Coordinates of C-alpha atoms in Angstrom, one line a residue:
Chain A
M1 CA 106.0 -40.1 150.3
S2 CA 103.4 -38.2 149.4
S3 CA 103.1 -34.5 150.0
T4 CA 100.5 -31.7 150.9
S5 CA 97.9 -31.1 148.4
L6 CA 96.1 -28.6 150.3
A7 CA 97.0 -26.7 153.2
I8 CA 94.6 -24.6 155.7
K9 CA 96.2 -22.2 157.4
N10 CA 95.2 -20.4 160.6
I11 CA 91.9 -19.4 159.0
T12 CA 89.5 -16.7 160.8
M13 CA 86.3 -16.3 158.8
Q14 CA 84.2 -13.3 160.6
F15 CA 80.6 -12.7 159.3
G16 CA 79.8 -8.9 161.3
G17 CA 80.2 -9.9 165.1
I18 CA 80.0 -13.6 164.6
K19 CA 83.2 -15.8 164.2
A20 CA 82.3 -18.6 161.7
I21 CA 85.7 -20.3 161.6
D22 CA 88.2 -19.9 164.5
D23 CA 91.8 -20.1 163.8
L24 CA 91.2 -23.2 161.7
S25 CA 94.3 -25.4 159.9
F26 CA 94.4 -28.6 158.6
D27 CA 96.8 -30.5 156.0
V28 CA 95.4 -32.3 153.2
Q29 CA 97.5 -34.9 151.4
D30 CA 97.7 -35.7 147.9
N31 CA 95.6 -38.5 146.7
Q32 CA 93.6 -38.7 150.3
I33 CA 90.3 -39.1 150.5
Y34 CA 89.8 -35.9 153.2
G35 CA 86.7 -35.4 155.2
L36 CA 85.1 -32.5 156.8
I37 CA 82.4 -32.9 159.4
G38 CA 80.4 -30.9 161.9
P39 CA 77.1 -30.3 162.6
N40 CA 74.8 -27.9 160.9
G41 CA 76.3 -24.3 161.1
A42 CA 79.6 -25.8 161.9
G43 CA 81.4 -23.3 159.1
K44 CA 82.0 -26.5 156.7
T45 CA 80.9 -24.8 153.7
T46 CA 82.0 -21.6 154.5
I47 CA 85.6 -23.4 154.2
F48 CA 84.6 -24.7 150.6
N49 CA 83.9 -20.6 150.0
I50 CA 86.8 -19.6 151.3
I51 CA 89.1 -22.4 149.5
T52 CA 87.5 -21.5 146.2
G53 CA 88.0 -17.9 146.3
N54 CA 84.3 -16.6 146.9
Y55 CA 84.9 -15.5 150.1
K56 CA 88.4 -13.5 151.5
P57 CA 89.2 -14.9 155.1
T58 CA 88.8 -12.3 157.7
S59 CA 93.0 -13.7 158.2
G60 CA 95.0 -16.8 157.6
D61 CA 95.8 -18.5 154.4
V62 CA 95.2 -21.4 151.6
E63 CA 97.4 -23.0 150.3
F64 CA 97.2 -25.6 147.2
Q65 CA 100.8 -27.5 146.0
Q66 CA 102.9 -25.1 148.2
E67 CA 101.2 -22.0 146.4
T68 CA 98.8 -19.5 148.3
I69 CA 95.5 -18.7 146.7
T70 CA 93.9 -17.0 149.3
E71 CA 91.8 -14.0 147.8
T72 CA 92.3 -15.7 144.3
K73 CA 89.3 -15.0 142.1
P74 CA 86.9 -18.5 141.6
N75 CA 87.6 -18.9 138.3
L76 CA 91.2 -18.6 138.3
V77 CA 91.2 -21.1 141.2
V78 CA 89.5 -23.5 139.0
Q79 CA 92.3 -23.3 136.6
K80 CA 95.1 -24.2 139.0
G81 CA 92.9 -27.6 139.7
I82 CA 90.0 -27.1 142.6
A83 CA 86.9 -27.9 141.2
R84 CA 83.9 -28.3 143.9
T85 CA 80.2 -29.1 144.1
F86 CA 77.1 -27.8 145.9
Q87 CA 75.1 -29.0 148.7
N88 CA 72.2 -27.8 146.7
I89 CA 72.6 -29.3 143.1
R90 CA 73.8 -26.3 140.9
L91 CA 73.0 -27.8 137.3
F92 CA 72.5 -25.8 134.6
K93 CA 69.1 -26.9 134.6
S94 CA 67.3 -27.0 130.9
M95 CA 71.0 -27.9 129.1
S96 CA 71.3 -31.3 128.2
V97 CA 73.9 -33.2 130.4
L98 CA 76.1 -33.4 127.9
D99 CA 76.6 -29.9 127.4
N100 CA 76.5 -29.7 131.1
I101 CA 79.9 -31.1 130.9
L102 CA 80.8 -29.7 128.1
I103 CA 81.2 -26.7 129.6
G104 CA 83.3 -27.6 131.9
F105 CA 85.8 -28.0 129.2
H106 CA 85.6 -23.9 128.1
N107 CA 89.5 -23.4 129.2
H108 CA 90.8 -26.8 127.6
T109 CA 90.2 -25.5 123.8
S110 CA 91.8 -22.8 122.4
Y111 CA 89.8 -21.8 119.1
S112 CA 89.3 -18.3 118.8
Y113 CA 85.4 -17.3 117.7
L114 CA 86.9 -16.3 114.1
E115 CA 87.8 -20.0 113.7
A116 CA 84.3 -20.8 115.4
I117 CA 82.3 -18.8 112.7
F118 CA 84.4 -19.3 109.9
R119 CA 84.7 -23.2 110.9
F120 CA 88.4 -23.6 110.8
P121 CA 89.4 -27.2 110.9
R122 CA 90.8 -26.7 114.5
Y123 CA 87.5 -25.5 115.7
F124 CA 86.1 -29.2 114.5
W125 CA 88.8 -31.1 115.9
Q126 CA 88.9 -29.7 119.4
E127 CA 85.1 -29.6 119.5
K128 CA 85.2 -33.4 118.8
R129 CA 88.1 -34.0 121.3
I130 CA 86.0 -32.5 124.4
K131 CA 83.1 -34.5 123.0
D132 CA 84.7 -37.4 123.1
E133 CA 86.5 -36.6 126.4
A134 CA 82.9 -35.5 127.5
M135 CA 81.4 -38.8 126.5
M136 CA 84.2 -40.8 128.7
I137 CA 83.6 -39.1 131.7
L138 CA 79.6 -39.7 131.2
D139 CA 80.8 -43.3 130.8
E140 CA 82.9 -43.4 134.0
F141 CA 79.8 -42.5 136.4
D142 CA 77.3 -44.8 134.0
L143 CA 75.9 -41.9 132.5
R144 CA 76.2 -42.0 128.5
K145 CA 72.6 -43.4 128.0
F146 CA 71.3 -40.0 129.6
A147 CA 73.9 -37.4 127.6
D148 CA 71.2 -36.2 125.7
K149 CA 68.6 -35.4 128.4
K150 CA 67.9 -32.7 130.5
A151 CA 69.5 -32.2 133.5
T152 CA 66.6 -31.7 135.1
D153 CA 65.3 -34.8 133.7
L154 CA 67.1 -37.0 135.9
S155 CA 67.0 -38.3 139.3
Y156 CA 68.3 -37.1 142.1
G157 CA 71.3 -39.4 142.6
D158 CA 72.2 -39.4 138.8
Q159 CA 71.7 -35.1 138.9
R160 CA 74.3 -35.7 141.8
K161 CA 77.1 -37.5 139.6
V162 CA 76.2 -34.9 136.8
E163 CA 77.9 -32.5 138.9
I164 CA 80.8 -34.6 139.8
A165 CA 81.5 -35.3 136.3
R166 CA 80.9 -31.6 135.6
A167 CA 83.8 -30.8 138.1
I168 CA 85.8 -33.5 136.9
A169 CA 85.3 -31.7 133.1
T170 CA 87.8 -28.7 134.5
K171 CA 90.5 -31.3 135.0
P172 CA 91.0 -30.8 138.8
S173 CA 93.7 -32.6 140.6
L174 CA 91.8 -31.4 144.1
L175 CA 87.9 -32.2 144.3
L176 CA 85.7 -30.5 146.5
L177 CA 82.1 -32.3 147.7
D178 CA 79.7 -30.7 149.6
E179 CA 77.6 -33.2 151.4
P180 CA 77.5 -35.6 148.0
A181 CA 75.1 -38.2 149.8
A182 CA 72.8 -35.5 150.9
G183 CA 68.9 -36.4 150.6
M184 CA 70.1 -40.0 148.8
N185 CA 68.9 -43.3 150.0
P186 CA 71.1 -45.9 151.2
S187 CA 71.5 -47.8 148.2
E188 CA 72.4 -44.4 146.0
T189 CA 74.6 -43.6 149.0
E190 CA 76.5 -46.8 148.7
D191 CA 76.7 -46.4 144.2
L192 CA 78.3 -43.0 145.3
S193 CA 80.9 -44.4 147.4
N194 CA 81.8 -46.5 144.7
V195 CA 81.8 -44.0 142.2
I196 CA 83.9 -41.6 144.3
H197 CA 86.4 -44.3 144.9
K198 CA 86.6 -45.3 141.0
I199 CA 87.0 -41.8 140.0
K200 CA 89.9 -41.0 142.7
K201 CA 91.6 -43.6 141.1
D202 CA 91.0 -42.9 137.8
F203 CA 91.9 -39.5 137.5
D204 CA 94.3 -39.1 140.2
L205 CA 92.4 -37.0 143.0
T206 CA 92.6 -35.8 145.9
V207 CA 89.0 -35.7 147.8
L208 CA 87.8 -33.0 150.4
L209 CA 84.6 -33.7 151.4
I210 CA 81.9 -32.4 153.7
E211 CA 79.4 -34.9 155.5
H212 CA 77.1 -35.4 158.1
D213 CA 76.7 -38.9 157.1
M214 CA 79.1 -40.9 159.4
K215 CA 78.7 -44.2 158.4
F216 CA 79.8 -43.0 154.7
V217 CA 82.2 -40.7 156.2
N218 CA 83.9 -44.3 157.9
N219 CA 83.8 -45.7 154.8
M220 CA 85.2 -43.1 152.1
C221 CA 88.1 -41.1 154.2
D222 CA 91.5 -41.4 155.8
M223 CA 91.1 -38.6 157.9
V224 CA 88.8 -36.0 159.2
T225 CA 88.5 -32.9 160.9
V226 CA 85.6 -32.0 162.8
L227 CA 84.1 -28.6 163.1
D228 CA 82.2 -27.3 165.9
Y229 CA 81.0 -23.7 166.0
G230 CA 84.0 -23.0 163.8
E231 CA 86.8 -24.6 165.8
K232 CA 88.6 -27.6 165.4
I233 CA 87.6 -30.4 167.8
F234 CA 88.9 -33.3 166.3
E235 CA 91.2 -34.4 163.9
G236 CA 92.5 -38.0 163.1
K237 CA 90.8 -41.2 161.7
P238 CA 87.2 -41.3 161.2
A239 CA 87.4 -45.1 163.6
D240 CA 88.6 -42.6 166.7
A241 CA 86.5 -39.6 165.6
I242 CA 83.3 -41.4 166.7
V243 CA 84.8 -43.1 170.2
N244 CA 85.8 -39.2 170.8
E245 CA 84.3 -38.0 173.8
K246 CA 83.9 -34.0 172.6
V247 CA 82.7 -35.2 169.2
I248 CA 79.9 -37.1 170.8
T249 CA 78.7 -34.1 172.3
A250 CA 79.0 -31.9 169.5
Y251 CA 76.9 -34.4 167.6
L252 CA 74.2 -35.5 170.6
G253 CA 71.4 -37.0 169.0
D254 CA 72.7 -36.8 165.3
F255 CA 74.5 -39.7 164.9
T256 CA 74.4 -41.7 168.1
H257 CA 71.0 -42.9 166.8
A258 CA 72.0 -43.4 163.4
Chain B
M1 CA 45.5 -3.5 96.6
D2 CA 46.9 -4.9 93.5
L3 CA 49.9 -7.7 93.3
S4 CA 52.6 -4.8 92.7
T5 CA 51.8 -2.8 95.5
F6 CA 51.9 -5.7 97.8
L7 CA 55.2 -7.3 96.6
Q8 CA 56.5 -3.5 97.1
Q9 CA 55.0 -3.2 100.7
L10 CA 56.3 -7.0 101.3
V11 CA 60.0 -6.1 100.8
N12 CA 59.5 -3.1 102.6
G13 CA 58.0 -4.9 105.4
I14 CA 61.0 -7.6 105.4
S15 CA 63.4 -4.8 105.1
L16 CA 61.8 -2.7 108.3
G17 CA 61.4 -6.1 109.9
S18 CA 65.6 -6.8 109.4
M19 CA 66.4 -3.7 111.3
Y20 CA 64.5 -4.6 114.0
A21 CA 65.2 -7.5 114.7
L22 CA 69.0 -6.9 114.2
I23 CA 68.1 -4.8 117.2
A24 CA 66.2 -6.8 119.2
I25 CA 68.8 -9.6 119.3
G26 CA 71.4 -7.5 121.7
Y27 CA 68.1 -6.9 123.8
T28 CA 67.2 -10.4 124.3
M29 CA 71.1 -11.6 124.8
V30 CA 71.6 -9.2 127.4
Y31 CA 68.3 -9.9 129.0
G32 CA 69.0 -13.8 128.9
T33 CA 72.2 -13.5 130.6
L34 CA 71.7 -10.7 133.2
R35 CA 67.8 -10.8 133.3
L36 CA 68.5 -7.0 132.5
I37 CA 66.5 -4.7 130.2
N38 CA 69.2 -3.0 128.5
F39 CA 66.9 0.3 127.9
A40 CA 70.4 2.3 126.5
H41 CA 70.3 -0.6 123.7
G42 CA 68.4 1.4 121.3
D43 CA 70.6 4.5 121.6
I44 CA 73.6 2.5 120.8
M45 CA 72.0 2.0 117.3
M46 CA 71.9 6.2 116.9
V47 CA 75.5 6.1 118.3
G48 CA 76.5 3.4 115.3
A49 CA 74.8 5.8 112.9
F50 CA 76.8 8.9 114.5
L51 CA 80.0 7.3 114.6
V52 CA 79.7 6.5 110.7
Y53 CA 78.5 10.1 109.9
L54 CA 81.8 11.3 112.1
A55 CA 84.0 8.9 110.3
V56 CA 82.9 10.2 107.1
A57 CA 83.4 13.6 108.1
V58 CA 87.0 13.4 109.1
G59 CA 87.4 11.6 105.5
L60 CA 87.1 8.2 105.9
P61 CA 85.9 6.0 103.2
F62 CA 82.1 4.8 103.7
P63 CA 83.3 0.9 104.5
V64 CA 85.8 1.8 106.5
A65 CA 84.0 4.4 108.4
V66 CA 81.2 1.2 109.0
L67 CA 83.6 -1.1 110.3
V68 CA 85.3 2.1 113.0
A69 CA 81.6 2.5 113.9
I70 CA 80.9 -1.2 114.5
A71 CA 84.1 -1.2 116.4
G72 CA 83.3 2.0 118.3
S73 CA 79.5 1.0 119.2
M74 CA 81.1 -2.3 120.5
A75 CA 83.3 -0.1 122.6
V76 CA 80.3 2.0 123.8
G77 CA 78.2 -1.1 124.8
V78 CA 80.9 -3.1 126.7
M79 CA 82.0 0.5 128.7
T80 CA 78.4 0.6 129.8
D81 CA 78.2 -2.6 131.2
K82 CA 81.7 -1.9 133.0
I83 CA 81.2 1.4 134.6
A84 CA 77.8 1.1 134.8
Y85 CA 76.3 -2.1 135.3
K86 CA 78.8 -4.2 136.6
P87 CA 79.3 -2.6 140.1
L88 CA 75.2 -3.4 139.9
R89 CA 75.7 -6.9 139.3
D90 CA 74.5 -8.4 143.0
A91 CA 71.9 -4.8 143.4
P92 CA 68.5 -5.7 143.0
K93 CA 67.3 -6.0 139.4
I94 CA 65.3 -2.8 139.6
S95 CA 68.3 -0.1 140.2
L96 CA 69.8 -1.8 137.1
L97 CA 67.1 -1.2 135.2
I98 CA 67.2 2.4 136.3
T99 CA 70.4 2.9 135.5
A100 CA 70.5 1.6 132.0
I101 CA 67.5 4.2 131.6
G102 CA 70.1 6.7 132.9
I103 CA 72.9 5.8 130.5
S104 CA 70.2 6.3 127.8
F105 CA 69.3 9.5 128.8
F106 CA 73.3 10.2 129.2
L107 CA 74.0 8.8 125.6
E108 CA 70.9 10.9 123.9
N109 CA 71.8 14.0 125.5
L110 CA 75.5 13.2 125.6
F111 CA 74.8 13.1 121.2
N112 CA 72.5 16.2 121.4
V113 CA 75.3 18.4 123.7
L114 CA 78.1 17.0 120.9
F115 CA 76.4 17.2 117.2
G116 CA 72.9 19.4 118.3
G117 CA 69.4 18.2 117.7
V118 CA 68.9 19.2 114.3
P119 CA 68.5 16.1 112.2
K120 CA 72.1 15.5 109.9
A121 CA 71.7 14.2 106.1
F122 CA 73.1 10.6 106.7
P123 CA 76.2 10.3 104.1
A124 CA 75.1 7.4 101.9
P125 CA 77.4 7.1 99.2
G126 CA 75.4 7.0 95.6
Y127 CA 76.2 2.9 95.0
L128 CA 73.9 1.9 98.3
T129 CA 71.2 4.1 97.3
I130 CA 70.1 3.0 93.8
S131 CA 67.1 1.1 92.8
F132 CA 66.1 -1.4 90.5
K133 CA 62.2 -1.6 88.8
L134 CA 60.9 -5.0 88.6
G135 CA 57.9 -4.4 86.5
D136 CA 55.8 -1.9 89.0
V137 CA 57.8 -2.9 91.7
I138 CA 61.1 -0.8 93.1
L139 CA 63.3 -2.3 94.7
P140 CA 66.2 -0.2 96.2
L141 CA 69.5 -1.8 96.8
M142 CA 69.0 -1.0 100.4
V143 CA 65.9 -3.6 100.6
I144 CA 67.7 -6.7 99.3
V145 CA 71.2 -6.1 101.1
I146 CA 69.4 -5.6 104.9
P147 CA 67.6 -8.9 104.9
V148 CA 70.5 -10.7 103.2
I149 CA 73.1 -9.4 105.8
T150 CA 70.1 -10.1 108.6
V151 CA 69.8 -13.6 107.6
L152 CA 73.6 -14.1 107.5
I153 CA 74.2 -12.6 111.1
L154 CA 71.2 -14.1 112.7
G155 CA 72.9 -17.5 111.2
A156 CA 76.2 -16.5 113.2
V157 CA 74.9 -16.2 116.1
L158 CA 72.9 -19.0 116.6
W159 CA 75.8 -20.9 115.5
V160 CA 78.3 -19.4 117.8
L161 CA 75.3 -19.6 120.7
F162 CA 74.8 -23.3 120.2
K163 CA 77.8 -24.7 118.5
T164 CA 80.7 -23.2 120.5
K165 CA 82.2 -23.1 123.8
Y166 CA 81.5 -19.3 123.7
G167 CA 77.6 -19.9 123.2
M168 CA 77.7 -22.6 125.6
A169 CA 78.8 -20.0 128.3
I170 CA 77.0 -17.7 127.3
R171 CA 73.6 -19.9 128.1
A172 CA 74.9 -21.4 131.4
L173 CA 75.5 -17.7 132.3
A174 CA 71.7 -17.4 132.1
F175 CA 71.3 -19.9 134.7
D176 CA 73.9 -19.4 137.9
I177 CA 76.8 -16.5 137.6
P178 CA 78.6 -18.1 140.3
T179 CA 78.6 -21.6 139.4
V180 CA 79.7 -20.7 135.8
K181 CA 82.7 -19.2 137.3
L182 CA 83.7 -22.4 139.0
M183 CA 84.0 -24.1 135.6
G184 CA 87.0 -21.8 135.3
I185 CA 85.3 -19.6 133.1
N186 CA 85.8 -15.7 133.5
A187 CA 82.3 -14.9 133.6
D188 CA 82.9 -10.9 133.4
Y189 CA 84.6 -11.7 129.8
I190 CA 81.2 -13.3 128.5
I191 CA 79.1 -10.9 129.6
S192 CA 81.7 -8.7 127.8
I193 CA 81.1 -10.6 124.5
V194 CA 77.4 -10.3 125.2
F195 CA 77.7 -6.6 125.3
A196 CA 79.9 -6.7 122.3
L197 CA 78.0 -8.5 120.3
G198 CA 74.5 -7.3 120.8
S199 CA 76.5 -3.7 120.1
A200 CA 77.8 -4.4 117.3
L201 CA 74.2 -5.5 115.7
A202 CA 72.5 -2.5 116.9
A203 CA 75.0 -0.5 115.2
I204 CA 74.4 -2.5 111.9
G205 CA 70.6 -2.0 112.3
G206 CA 71.2 1.5 112.9
I207 CA 73.4 2.3 109.8
F208 CA 70.9 0.2 107.7
Y209 CA 68.4 2.5 109.9
A210 CA 70.0 5.7 108.3
I211 CA 70.7 4.8 104.9
S212 CA 67.2 4.0 104.5
Y213 CA 65.5 6.7 106.3
P214 CA 68.6 8.5 105.6
S215 CA 68.8 11.4 108.4
I216 CA 70.1 11.3 111.8
D217 CA 69.4 13.0 114.9
P218 CA 70.3 12.0 118.9
L219 CA 66.9 10.6 119.7
M220 CA 66.5 8.6 116.6
G221 CA 67.1 5.5 118.9
V222 CA 64.5 6.0 121.2
I223 CA 61.4 4.6 119.1
V224 CA 63.1 2.5 117.1
G225 CA 64.9 0.9 120.2
L226 CA 61.4 0.5 121.7
K227 CA 59.7 -1.1 118.8
A228 CA 62.9 -3.5 118.8
F229 CA 62.2 -3.7 122.5
A230 CA 58.7 -4.8 121.9
A231 CA 59.7 -7.3 118.9
A232 CA 62.2 -9.0 121.7
V233 CA 58.9 -9.4 123.7
L234 CA 56.7 -9.9 121.3
G235 CA 59.0 -13.0 120.1
G236 CA 60.0 -14.1 123.5
I237 CA 62.8 -12.0 125.0
G238 CA 65.1 -14.5 125.9
S239 CA 65.2 -15.9 122.9
V240 CA 67.1 -15.1 119.3
T241 CA 65.0 -16.6 116.9
G242 CA 61.9 -15.4 118.8
A243 CA 63.6 -11.6 118.3
V244 CA 64.1 -12.4 115.2
L245 CA 60.7 -13.3 114.8
G246 CA 59.0 -10.7 116.6
G247 CA 61.0 -7.8 114.4
F248 CA 59.4 -9.2 111.0
I249 CA 56.1 -9.7 112.5
L250 CA 56.3 -5.9 114.1
G251 CA 57.9 -4.7 111.0
F252 CA 55.1 -6.0 108.0
T253 CA 52.0 -5.3 110.6
E254 CA 53.7 -1.6 110.6
I255 CA 53.8 -1.1 106.6
F256 CA 50.8 -2.8 105.9
V257 CA 48.9 -1.0 108.2
V258 CA 49.6 2.4 106.7
A259 CA 49.0 0.4 103.4
L260 CA 46.0 -0.8 103.8
F261 CA 44.5 2.5 105.8
P262 CA 46.5 5.4 104.7
E263 CA 44.5 7.4 107.0
L264 CA 45.8 5.8 110.3
G265 CA 49.6 6.3 109.1
G266 CA 50.0 8.4 111.5
Y267 CA 49.0 5.8 114.5
K268 CA 51.2 3.3 112.9
D269 CA 53.6 3.1 116.2
A270 CA 50.5 2.8 118.8
F271 CA 49.8 0.1 116.5
A272 CA 52.9 -1.7 116.4
F273 CA 52.0 -1.8 120.9
F274 CA 48.9 -2.5 120.6
F275 CA 49.7 -5.6 118.2
L276 CA 52.1 -6.5 121.2
I277 CA 49.5 -6.2 123.7
L278 CA 47.0 -8.5 122.3
V279 CA 49.8 -11.3 121.8
L280 CA 50.7 -10.6 125.3
L281 CA 47.0 -10.8 126.3
F282 CA 47.2 -14.4 125.1
K283 CA 50.7 -15.3 125.1
P284 CA 52.1 -13.9 128.0
T285 CA 55.7 -15.2 127.2
G286 CA 56.1 -14.3 124.1
I287 CA 55.9 -16.4 120.8
M288 CA 58.7 -18.5 121.4
G289 CA 59.2 -18.0 125.0
K290 CA 58.5 -21.6 126.6
D291 CA 58.0 -20.9 130.0
L292 CA 59.1 -18.1 132.9
E293 CA 62.1 -20.3 133.8
R294 CA 65.8 -19.4 133.7
G295 CA 67.7 -19.6 130.7
R296 CA 65.8 -20.7 127.5
F297 CA 67.5 -18.4 124.3

């Protein structure tokens, strides 16, 4: 019996006169891969920004593990166990791949400045521990060989993986992926879906992802919610979504050709 | 110029350069993280010197007064960020810059009102003002102490910046503040650390300056601050090692211009800036500045 990881409750988000999200509710169960799909401008990324505390919703609540987190500051949301990636990759560009991962461990070390400056043993133990853990995460993504490379020197597909690895380093229980397959070729996409399945199992994650690629969604997701102009037009199995009349209308010209 | 004069000027140059370097580190770190040229930074050095003066006046022993002054300057630096800069985090950079100039005027005039504009003798204790004589070279104790402490501090700053999680967060801030928050890091706290660290170094620089040129006034930070800023730009703003390098280059230039052309002594400040312009003509990003991409250190 699984319990609810994330509950979106009657969220409405208004930007001036525009309703980006209109009374949206859905639940993500523990260990699900849940898809949030819909045409461009449907309000998917807005939902992510509300969950992570970057936006305050006009009304409604976000509950994570039965606790209301609406309007919690972004850094505190992360500490509760929610991590995200971005549609456009936002790595720390000229830092090394390893450093990009290590930064995710910031809250998982407890040494103080003085311990660092005067090089207390605890500083060394902890730095070594997180370095080992970071390497393990890189192994998971088959990225160890790039550890010392500058993040921007990697291929697009690998940069995406680094971004997901960095999110994993904050030790989340819920991972939000914003269009992880965007801009990838079919083999990279397939590689990515294998990686997501693998990390979900290995790190015991719940995944909420935004995606356009219906084939990818069909392969990945246990459940989907389809948004159009900020309203939920469908919730259910992905296989049922692609034959749903309303979904097809919303997407017409998009995935009917895909 | 004979050898002993040369050596004399060399140690003077190292000492002056160290002071510029200490202050320049603060400019470069704030610029590296917030893309803000913190024009109030030069005045923090003045605050540091005046706090020592005040603490000694109320009867504290000099070493305690120095610690109090450093702590006080850190508090002033962090508060300027919290009160003046933080509300403007998302505002255009030019608003931040003008606010920084405003804070600079505010601090100068506040201390003018509190202490008056007349220069005051700095209460440096006797044991810090002794000199040694090595052949024909006169070595004031501070000329040795200042570079040694500067190098130790530089080592500590670079260690923090490149080998600790705090430094990692500071470097990451330069790229993308919202993403740093999404790593679970309290970005405002890290920015406070940057201001605290920079202000502490500026205060130390100011106290050194006040011991070496033993008078203080509310406007003492203006020209020294400007030259430290020039040093940071010369070295490649955003780079800590560059700032230190720039500080030393400017210190040497200034001392040797006066030594070689005594009749140009009145123009020594102008020469520092002339040199800056010259370097920027050939390397617009400064000596250590690699490119114009965000985040270098």
